[in-house]
PDB file of C-alpha atoms in Angstrom:
ATOM      1  CA  MET S 128     -77.489 -73.203-177.593  1.00 58.00           C
ATOM      2  CA  ASP S 129     -78.407 -70.833-180.420  1.00 53.00           C
ATOM      3  CA  SER S 130     -80.501 -73.381-182.803  1.00 53.00           C
ATOM      4  CA  GLU S 131     -80.045 -70.462-185.719  1.00 64.00           C
ATOM      5  CA  LYS S 132     -76.134 -70.319-185.613  1.00 77.00           C
ATOM      6  CA  ILE S 133     -74.379 -72.847-188.109  1.00 86.00           C
ATOM      7  CA  LEU S 134     -71.320 -74.421-186.419  1.00 89.00           C
ATOM      8  CA  THR S 135     -68.448 -75.418-188.112  1.00 91.00           C
ATOM      9  CA  ARG S 136     -66.876 -79.074-187.624  1.00 90.00           C
ATOM     10  CA  ASP S 137     -64.271 -77.664-185.230  1.00 91.00           C
ATOM     11  CA  GLU S 138     -67.089 -75.947-183.150  1.00 93.00           C
ATOM     12  CA  ILE S 139     -68.821 -79.537-183.156  1.00 93.00           C
ATOM     13  CA  LYS S 140     -65.749 -81.229-182.055  1.00 92.00           C
ATOM     14  CA  ARG S 141     -65.355 -79.033-179.090  1.00 92.00           C
ATOM     15  CA  ILE S 142     -69.257 -79.474-178.122  1.00 94.00           C
ATOM     16  CA  ILE S 143     -68.728 -83.165-178.467  1.00 94.00           C
ATOM     17  CA  GLU S 144     -65.618 -83.375-176.202  1.00 91.00           C
ATOM     18  CA  ALA S 145     -67.215 -81.185-173.475  1.00 92.00           C
ATOM     19  CA  VAL S 146     -70.471 -83.248-173.319  1.00 93.00           C
ATOM     20  CA  LEU S 147     -68.307 -86.748-173.385  1.00 91.00           C
ATOM     21  CA  PHE S 148     -66.202 -84.900-170.644  1.00 89.00           C
ATOM     22  CA  ALA S 149     -69.147 -83.822-168.463  1.00 90.00           C
ATOM     23  CA  ALA S 150     -71.305 -86.995-168.970  1.00 87.00           C
ATOM     24  CA  GLY S 151     -68.744 -89.448-167.972  1.00 82.00           C
ATOM     25  CA  HIS S 152     -70.579 -92.124-169.609  1.00 83.00           C
ATOM     26  CA  PRO S 153     -71.127 -93.132-172.895  1.00 86.00           C
ATOM     27  CA  VAL S 154     -73.560 -90.795-175.075  1.00 90.00           C
ATOM     28  CA  THR S 155     -75.490 -91.944-178.245  1.00 92.00           C
ATOM     29  CA  TYR S 156     -75.039 -90.458-181.425  1.00 94.00           C
ATOM     30  CA  GLN S 157     -78.835 -89.885-181.347  1.00 95.00           C
ATOM     31  CA  LYS S 158     -78.798 -87.139-178.343  1.00 95.00           C
ATOM     32  CA  LEU S 159     -75.642 -85.470-179.497  1.00 95.00           C
ATOM     33  CA  ALA S 160     -77.340 -85.064-182.934  1.00 95.00           C
ATOM     34  CA  GLU S 161     -80.110 -83.659-181.117  1.00 95.00           C
ATOM     35  CA  ILE S 162     -78.641 -81.127-178.966  1.00 93.00           C
ATOM     36  CA  ILE S 163     -76.598 -80.074-181.614  1.00 94.00           C
ATOM     37  CA  GLY S 164     -78.679 -80.022-184.541  1.00 93.00           C
ATOM     38  CA  VAL S 165     -76.688 -82.264-187.221  1.00 94.00           C
ATOM     39  CA  SER S 166     -77.683 -85.725-188.399  1.00 94.00           C
ATOM     40  CA  GLU S 167     -76.294 -89.033-186.739  1.00 94.00           C
ATOM     41  CA  ASP S 168     -74.259 -89.795-189.592  1.00 94.00           C
ATOM     42  CA  GLU S 169     -72.422 -86.497-188.953  1.00 94.00           C
ATOM     43  CA  ILE S 170     -71.966 -87.122-185.810  1.00 94.00           C
ATOM     44  CA  SER S 171     -70.468 -90.463-186.399  1.00 93.00           C
ATOM     45  CA  ASP S 172     -68.108 -88.973-189.253  1.00 94.00           C
ATOM     46  CA  ILE S 173     -67.153 -86.192-186.815  1.00 93.00           C
ATOM     47  CA  VAL S 174     -66.190 -88.649-184.042  1.00 93.00           C
ATOM     48  CA  ASP S 175     -64.118 -90.815-186.663  1.00 92.00           C
ATOM     49  CA  GLU S 176     -62.364 -87.747-187.753  1.00 91.00           C
ATOM     50  CA  TYR S 177     -61.752 -86.546-184.263  1.00 88.00           C
ATOM     51  CA  ILE S 178     -60.540 -90.231-183.118  1.00 87.00           C
ATOM     52  CA  SER S 179     -57.770 -90.308-186.127  1.00 87.00           C
ATOM     53  CA  GLU S 180     -56.777 -86.729-184.513  1.00 83.00           C
ATOM     54  CA  TYR S 181     -56.297 -88.112-181.071  1.00 77.00           C
ATOM     55  CA  ASP S 182     -54.342 -91.229-182.473  1.00 74.00           C
ATOM     56  CA  SER S 183     -52.140 -88.789-184.832  1.00 76.00           C
ATOM     57  CA  SER S 184     -51.901 -85.734-183.064  1.00 66.00           C
ATOM     58  CA  GLY S 185     -48.355 -86.294-181.996  1.00 66.00           C
ATOM     59  CA  LEU S 186     -49.370 -85.779-178.441  1.00 65.00           C
ATOM     60  CA  VAL S 187     -49.436 -88.920-175.598  1.00 75.00           C
ATOM     61  CA  ARG S 188     -52.477 -88.453-173.864  1.00 80.00           C
ATOM     62  CA  GLY S 189     -53.929 -89.976-171.096  1.00 84.00           C
ATOM     63  CA  ILE S 190     -57.584 -89.932-172.672  1.00 84.00           C
ATOM     64  CA  GLN S 191     -59.084 -91.429-175.630  1.00 84.00           C
ATOM     65  CA  LEU S 192     -62.267 -91.352-177.450  1.00 87.00           C
ATOM     66  CA  LEU S 193     -63.922 -94.477-177.960  1.00 86.00           C
ATOM     67  CA  LYS S 194     -66.818 -95.537-180.292  1.00 88.00           C
ATOM     68  CA  LEU S 195     -69.264 -97.884-178.642  1.00 84.00           C
ATOM     69  CA  GLY S 196     -71.737 -99.096-181.366  1.00 83.00           C
ATOM     70  CA  ARG S 197     -73.910 -95.894-181.905  1.00 88.00           C
ATOM     71  CA  ALA S 198     -72.246 -94.317-178.831  1.00 89.00           C
ATOM     72  CA  CYS S 199     -68.859 -92.662-177.855  1.00 90.00           C
ATOM     73  CA  GLN S 200     -66.983 -91.634-174.510  1.00 89.00           C
ATOM     74  CA  LEU S 201     -64.203 -89.912-173.573  1.00 87.00           C
ATOM     75  CA  THR S 202     -62.357 -92.596-171.328  1.00 85.00           C
ATOM     76  CA  THR S 203     -58.667 -92.721-169.875  1.00 83.00           C
ATOM     77  CA  LYS S 204     -56.070 -94.960-171.325  1.00 81.00           C
ATOM     78  CA  GLU S 205     -55.700 -98.595-169.605  1.00 80.00           C
ATOM     79  CA  VAL S 206     -52.135 -97.912-169.079  1.00 83.00           C
ATOM     80  CA  PHE S 207     -52.708 -95.661-166.418  1.00 83.00           C
ATOM     81  CA  ILE S 208     -55.164 -97.571-164.507  1.00 79.00           C
ATOM     82  CA  ASP S 209     -52.453 -98.060-161.434  1.00 82.00           C
ATOM     83  CA  TYR S 210     -52.235 -94.204-161.158  1.00 83.00           C
ATOM     84  CA  ILE S 211     -56.078 -93.822-161.156  1.00 79.00           C
ATOM     85  CA  LYS S 212     -56.906 -96.462-158.941  1.00 74.00           C
ATOM     86  CA  ALA S 213     -54.088 -95.260-156.296  1.00 79.00           C
ATOM     87  CA  THR S 214     -55.654 -91.702-156.406  1.00 79.00           C
ATOM     88  CA  LEU S 215     -59.097 -92.565-156.348  1.00 71.00           C
ATOM     89  CA  GLY S 216     -58.588 -95.498-153.881  1.00 68.00           C
ATOM     90  CA  VAL S 217     -60.329 -98.123-155.986  1.00 60.00           C
ATOM     91  CA  ARG S 218     -59.228-101.829-155.100  1.00 60.00           C
ATOM     92  CA  ASP S 219     -58.725-104.962-157.247  1.00 59.00           C
ATOM     93  CA  GLY S 220     -61.020-107.851-157.230  1.00 54.00           C
ATOM     94  CA  GLY S 221     -63.725-106.892-159.898  1.00 63.00           C
ATOM     95  CA  ASN S 222     -62.640-109.968-162.006  1.00 77.00           C
ATOM     96  CA  LEU S 223     -65.137-112.208-163.544  1.00 79.00           C
ATOM     97  CA  SER S 224     -65.168-115.591-162.572  1.00 83.00           C
ATOM     98  CA  LYS S 225     -65.081-118.460-165.759  1.00 86.00           C
ATOM     99  CA  ALA S 226     -68.595-119.192-165.502  1.00 87.00           C
ATOM    100  CA  SER S 227     -69.585-115.764-165.993  1.00 88.00           C
ATOM    101  CA  LEU S 228     -67.052-115.146-168.742  1.00 88.00           C
ATOM    102  CA  GLU S 229     -68.423-118.235-170.593  1.00 90.00           C
ATOM    103  CA  THR S 230     -71.848-117.199-169.724  1.00 91.00           C
ATOM    104  CA  LEU S 231     -71.059-113.788-171.272  1.00 92.00           C
ATOM    105  CA  ALA S 232     -69.299-115.281-174.429  1.00 90.00           C
ATOM    106  CA  ILE S 233     -72.416-117.327-175.168  1.00 91.00           C
ATOM    107  CA  ILE S 234     -74.741-114.627-174.884  1.00 93.00           C
ATOM    108  CA  ALA S 235     -72.238-112.360-176.697  1.00 92.00           C
ATOM    109  CA  TYR S 236     -72.101-114.577-179.838  1.00 92.00           C
ATOM    110  CA  ASN S 237     -75.654-115.708-179.897  1.00 92.00           C
ATOM    111  CA  GLN S 238     -77.681-112.876-178.586  1.00 90.00           C
ATOM    112  CA  PRO S 239     -80.842-112.238-177.950  1.00 92.00           C
ATOM    113  CA  VAL S 240     -80.814-115.625-176.124  1.00 92.00           C
ATOM    114  CA  THR S 241     -82.687-116.994-172.944  1.00 92.00           C
ATOM    115  CA  ARG S 242     -80.912-118.314-169.776  1.00 91.00           C
ATOM    116  CA  THR S 243     -82.253-121.797-170.877  1.00 90.00           C
ATOM    117  CA  TYR S 244     -80.119-121.476-173.727  1.00 92.00           C
ATOM    118  CA  VAL S 245     -77.075-120.554-171.796  1.00 91.00           C
ATOM    119  CA  ASP S 246     -78.015-123.695-169.306  1.00 89.00           C
ATOM    120  CA  GLN S 247     -78.135-125.747-172.346  1.00 89.00           C
ATOM    121  CA  VAL S 248     -74.873-124.933-173.982  1.00 88.00           C
ATOM    122  CA  ARG S 249     -72.906-124.869-170.715  1.00 86.00           C
ATOM    123  CA  GLY S 250     -74.524-128.060-169.325  1.00 85.00           C
ATOM    124  CA  VAL S 251     -74.885-126.330-165.954  1.00 87.00           C
ATOM    125  CA  ASP S 252     -77.302-123.679-164.398  1.00 88.00           C
ATOM    126  CA  SER S 253     -75.987-120.207-165.245  1.00 88.00           C
ATOM    127  CA  ALA S 254     -78.650-118.228-162.927  1.00 89.00           C
ATOM    128  CA  TYR S 255     -76.039-117.190-160.622  1.00 90.00           C
ATOM    129  CA  SER S 256     -73.784-115.871-163.840  1.00 89.00           C
ATOM    130  CA  VAL S 257     -76.177-114.068-165.689  1.00 92.00           C
ATOM    131  CA  GLY S 258     -76.894-112.358-162.459  1.00 90.00           C
ATOM    132  CA  VAL S 259     -73.583-111.182-161.895  1.00 89.00           C
ATOM    133  CA  LEU S 260     -73.469-110.057-165.686  1.00 92.00           C
ATOM    134  CA  VAL S 261     -76.732-108.066-165.441  1.00 92.00           C
ATOM    135  CA  GLU S 262     -75.597-106.610-161.916  1.00 89.00           C
ATOM    136  CA  ARG S 263     -72.121-105.602-163.638  1.00 87.00           C
ATOM    137  CA  GLU S 264     -74.505-104.080-166.409  1.00 88.00           C
ATOM    138  CA  LEU S 265     -72.769-106.414-169.185  1.00 91.00           C
ATOM    139  CA  ILE S 266     -75.643-107.717-170.329  1.00 93.00           C
ATOM    140  CA  LYS S 267     -79.344-106.515-169.879  1.00 94.00           C
ATOM    141  CA  VAL S 268     -82.817-107.975-170.829  1.00 93.00           C
ATOM    142  CA  VAL S 269     -83.919-106.779-174.242  1.00 93.00           C
ATOM    143  CA  GLY S 270     -87.197-108.739-174.639  1.00 91.00           C
ATOM    144  CA  GLN S 271     -89.049-112.209-173.726  1.00 89.00           C
ATOM    145  CA  LEU S 272     -89.949-115.053-175.618  1.00 87.00           C
ATOM    146  CA  ASP S 273     -93.431-115.510-176.765  1.00 85.00           C
ATOM    147  CA  VAL S 274     -93.640-118.946-175.485  1.00 85.00           C
ATOM    148  CA  PRO S 275     -95.350-120.190-172.276  1.00 87.00           C
ATOM    149  CA  GLY S 276     -93.424-118.969-169.369  1.00 85.00           C
ATOM    150  CA  ARG S 277     -92.490-116.092-171.305  1.00 88.00           C
ATOM    151  CA  PRO S 278     -88.521-116.393-170.739  1.00 90.00           C
ATOM    152  CA  ARG S 279     -86.172-113.501-170.734  1.00 92.00           C
ATOM    153  CA  LEU S 280     -84.012-112.682-173.622  1.00 93.00           C
ATOM    154  CA  TYR S 281     -80.752-111.327-172.880  1.00 94.00           C
ATOM    155  CA  ALA S 282     -78.239-109.098-174.574  1.00 94.00           C
ATOM    156  CA  THR S 283     -74.959-107.572-174.420  1.00 93.00           C
ATOM    157  CA  THR S 284     -74.829-103.692-173.285  1.00 91.00           C
ATOM    158  CA  GLU S 285     -72.579-100.581-174.433  1.00 86.00           C
ATOM    159  CA  ASN S 286     -71.076-101.303-171.086  1.00 84.00           C
ATOM    160  CA  PHE S 287     -69.839-104.710-172.665  1.00 86.00           C
ATOM    161  CA  LEU S 288     -68.217-102.953-175.503  1.00 84.00           C
ATOM    162  CA  ARG S 289     -66.631-100.341-173.320  1.00 80.00           C
ATOM    163  CA  VAL S 290     -65.289-103.084-170.797  1.00 80.00           C
ATOM    164  CA  PHE S 291     -63.743-105.127-173.650  1.00 80.00           C
ATOM    165  CA  GLY S 292     -62.544-102.255-175.818  1.00 77.00           C
ATOM    166  CA  LEU S 293     -64.990-103.016-179.068  1.00 79.00           C
ATOM    167  CA  SER S 294     -66.674-100.461-180.905  1.00 78.00           C
ATOM    168  CA  SER S 295     -69.301-103.185-182.070  1.00 82.00           C
ATOM    169  CA  LEU S 296     -70.183-106.617-181.841  1.00 84.00           C
ATOM    170  CA  GLU S 297     -68.564-107.352-185.422  1.00 85.00           C
ATOM    171  CA  GLU S 298     -65.076-107.182-183.855  1.00 83.00           C
ATOM    172  CA  LEU S 299     -65.655-109.804-181.507  1.00 84.00           C
ATOM    173  CA  PRO S 300     -63.016-112.681-182.622  1.00 83.00           C
ATOM    174  CA  PRO S 301     -64.611-115.331-184.942  1.00 82.00           C
ATOM    175  CA  VAL S 302     -65.173-118.549-183.332  1.00 76.00           C
ATOM    176  CA  ALA S 303     -62.896-121.086-183.905  1.00 72.00           C
ATOM    177  CA  LEU S 304     -64.915-124.650-184.526  1.00 67.00           C
ATOM    178  CA  PRO S 305     -63.016-127.628-183.355  1.00 65.00           C
ATOM    179  CA  THR S 306     -61.746-129.892-186.273  1.00 66.00           C
ATOM    180  CA  THR S 307     -62.453-133.698-186.254  1.00 64.00           C
ATOM    181  CA  THR S 308     -60.399-136.333-187.985  1.00 62.00           C
ATOM    182  CA  SER S 309     -61.858-139.079-189.717  1.00 58.00           C
ATOM    183  CA  ASP S 310     -60.584-142.344-190.295  1.00 56.00           C
ATOM    184  CA  THR S 311     -61.881-143.443-193.451  1.00 52.00           C
TER     185      THR S 311
END
């Protein structure tokens, strides 16, 4: 790395692509900005520009550049999942149960929350579901409430965004509240 050299946008794009390809996981804009020597906002702008180029290049590609909050990642396109699984010997069976999906939805829409909150909303114990979601890195402990017992606070992770194809939590669909009819 030559910190004295001024890089062009095209050079920065190629560096970002190389780093993301080698990393194999999301890389934060902060980390990219540190290694490249530009601001996080410039990294974000360049990633947006690069995504547009990937989408409009006219080439059908097997990979895509995803924004995941304040991070980005190169990933394969989902349409090729069967070929990837067959090549790598990956078996099915990683789906979440209904209970885990309910728990995840409650956390995603209300984060940060305690397990007790999730239990109250669901009306049942959610310890197992929370454990599964932590193990799969879809949620994580982000702190503790300052009350007796110091219960843990849970929130979604960047992996949650990646798995569900979201750039940020703002892309979650709105919650449809049940309508009530009144006999008045």
